[in-house]
Each structure stands twice: as C-alpha cells, then as structure tokens.
Amino acid sequence: MPDILPVGTQAPDFTLPSTDGQTLTLSALAGRKHVVLVFYVGDNTPDCNRQLSSLRDDVPELEGLDIVVVGINPASFEEHTRYCGQLALNFPLLHDARGQVAAQYGTLNTDRSVQRSVYVIDKAGVIRFAARGMHWVPEFYETLSNLE
C-alpha cells in the first residue's frame, strides 16, 4: 500500500470534473477556502454512505469556517451524479477516472481501488491532516478548529 502524504507538505494540485457541472482545480481555491478531501471506496457502499452523509450534515458549519468538502473516487460521472441525489449531498464528488489523483495522494491500491483516506488542506495548499479511514477522529476536528 502506498504511503499517505505527510502533514506539512504541499498538496499536489489537480483538476477533475465535478458533479456540480464544473471542473474543480485545487489551486483555484488557494487563499479562499480550506479543503476536506475525502478519498472513498465506492458509491453506495455502507461505510461510504455513513461517511459522506456525516460530512453532508457537517457542511453548513464547515462553510462558516471557509471549508469546502470534496469527495473523490474513480466511479463514473453518471454514478457520482446518481449517488449525490441518493444521499442529497451538498458537496461535489470528483471523477478520477484513471486514479491519477488518488495515486498522487497515496490512496490508490495496486488493484486500482481507492484506500479510504481523508486530507485537510489549508488555504495555502498545505496538508494539515492526513489519515486512513473515517474522518471522525478527534484529531480531524481539532485540525478543522485550528485552521486560520
């Protein structure tokens, strides 16, 4: 399994198509928004449903802190659009067709599946939190509360 990127390093830039009909470029958010970047295993799987629904419920509070949430996996744009509607997600899902962004972030497994991982990237593009698994650990919330 590849290594997760270390805290304190610059987050790799990327541009991917989004379920909101736009493309999202990480560097375009620089100076304006902090980013919670969630690499998740698959659309409509039990753990992903719980994780993304939890983040959906947190979005109103996060928006007040200049934080945007973005989900990424290789599923098709159509699957992502259907999944957003199913869970009533209020944040975009990005289509990483060939897993290139997942590979950059150390979340692409050798079988081309995605390893569940969460990053918090500050407005300067620096990784402030990086972990495998779900986001609901105290360190995740502590990182969010310390963003400036």
C-alpha positions as a printed Julia matrix, in Angstrom:
148×3 Matrix{Float64}:
   0.0    0.0     0.0
   1.36   3.45   -0.88
   2.22   5.96    1.83
  -0.19   8.72    2.7
   1.24  12.21    2.14
   2.78  13.77    5.23
   1.29  16.66    7.16
   3.13  19.93    6.49
   3.78  19.23    2.8
   2.26  20.98   -0.19
  -0.82  19.21   -1.53
  -0.46  18.11   -5.17
  -2.57  20.23   -7.5
  -5.21  18.6    -9.68
  -8.15  19.38  -11.93
 -11.08  16.95  -12.14
 -14.68  17.03  -13.42
 -17.26  17.55  -10.7
 -20.88  16.58  -10.16
 -21.76  20.29   -9.97
 -21.11  20.52  -13.73
 -17.79  22.31  -13.38
 -14.21  21.22  -13.1
 -12.5   21.69   -9.78
  -8.87  22.77   -9.6
  -7.39  22.59   -6.12
  -5.08  25.58   -6.65
  -8.08  27.73   -7.66
  -9.24  27.52   -4.03
  -5.9   28.82   -2.71
  -6.26  31.84   -0.48
 -10.04  31.44   -0.38
 -11.0   28.03    1.03
  -9.69  25.21    3.17
 -10.47  21.78    1.72
 -11.54  18.48    3.25
 -10.54  15.96    0.59
 -12.15  12.53    1.04
 -10.95   9.58   -1.0
 -13.67   6.98   -0.59
 -14.01   3.37   -1.68
 -17.22   3.4    -3.71
 -20.57   4.96   -4.38
 -23.44   3.38   -2.46
 -21.42   1.2    -0.1
 -22.46   1.09    3.57
 -19.36   2.73    5.08
 -19.16   5.35    2.35
 -22.85   6.15    2.82
 -22.23   6.74    6.54
 -19.07   8.78    5.98
 -20.41  11.02    3.23
 -23.77  11.51    4.98
 -21.92  12.6     8.11
 -19.92  15.15    6.12
 -23.11  16.31    4.37
 -24.59  17.05    7.78
 -21.44  18.99    8.78
 -21.29  21.15    5.64
 -23.34  24.11    6.96
 -20.97  24.51    9.91
 -17.88  23.92    7.77
 -18.94  26.52    5.2
 -18.96  29.1     8.01
 -15.29  28.28    8.58
 -14.37  28.69    4.87
 -14.06  24.92    4.47
 -15.3   23.01    1.42
 -15.73  19.23    1.28
 -14.86  17.25   -1.83
 -15.21  13.51   -2.41
 -13.05  11.63   -4.94
 -13.07   8.16   -6.44
 -12.86   6.61   -9.93
 -16.59   5.89  -10.36
 -18.21   7.34  -13.46
 -19.66  10.81  -13.57
 -23.12   9.27  -14.01
 -22.67   7.06  -10.93
 -21.49  10.05   -8.89
 -24.46  12.16  -10.02
 -26.9    9.4    -9.07
 -25.14   8.94   -5.71
 -25.25  12.67   -4.93
 -29.0   12.61   -5.48
 -29.48   9.44   -3.46
 -27.72  10.9    -0.38
 -28.75  14.52   -1.06
 -25.08  15.5    -0.89
 -24.37  19.22   -0.63
 -20.78  18.95   -1.82
 -19.28  17.76   -5.1
 -17.91  14.35   -5.99
 -15.0   14.32   -8.4
 -14.44  11.77  -11.15
 -10.85  10.49  -11.02
 -11.24   8.13  -13.99
  -7.74   6.67  -14.1
  -6.98   7.11  -10.41
  -4.21   9.62  -11.12
  -5.14  11.95   -8.27
  -5.61   9.01   -5.91
  -2.1    7.85   -6.88
  -0.67  11.34   -6.23
  -2.19  11.29   -2.75
  -1.09   7.74   -1.92
  -4.61   6.34   -1.86
  -4.62   4.11   -4.95
  -4.19   0.41   -4.22
  -2.38  -1.94   -6.59
  -5.75  -3.37   -7.7
  -6.79   0.2    -8.73
  -9.27   0.53   -5.85
  -9.16   3.53   -3.55
  -7.99   3.31    0.06
 -10.34   5.33    2.29
  -8.33   8.41    3.3
  -9.01  11.95    4.46
  -6.92  15.08    3.99
  -7.4   18.6     5.32
  -5.67  21.17    3.13
  -5.4   24.77    4.28
  -5.86  27.91    2.19
  -2.13  27.94    1.38
  -2.37  24.43   -0.08
  -0.53  22.78    2.82
  -1.69  19.42    4.19
  -2.75  19.9     7.84
  -4.32  16.49    8.44
  -3.87  13.15    6.68
  -5.23   9.78    7.78
  -6.51   6.46    6.55
 -10.06   5.5     7.38
 -13.01   7.57    8.52
 -12.81  11.24    9.36
 -14.49  11.19   12.75
 -11.4   11.1    14.93
 -10.65  13.88   17.44
  -7.53  14.98   15.51
  -9.64  15.71   12.41
 -11.97  18.05   14.28
  -9.08  19.62   16.18
  -7.35  20.38   12.87
 -10.5   21.97   11.48
 -10.91  24.18   14.56
  -7.28  25.35   14.28
  -7.44  26.47   10.65
  -6.98  30.2    10.15
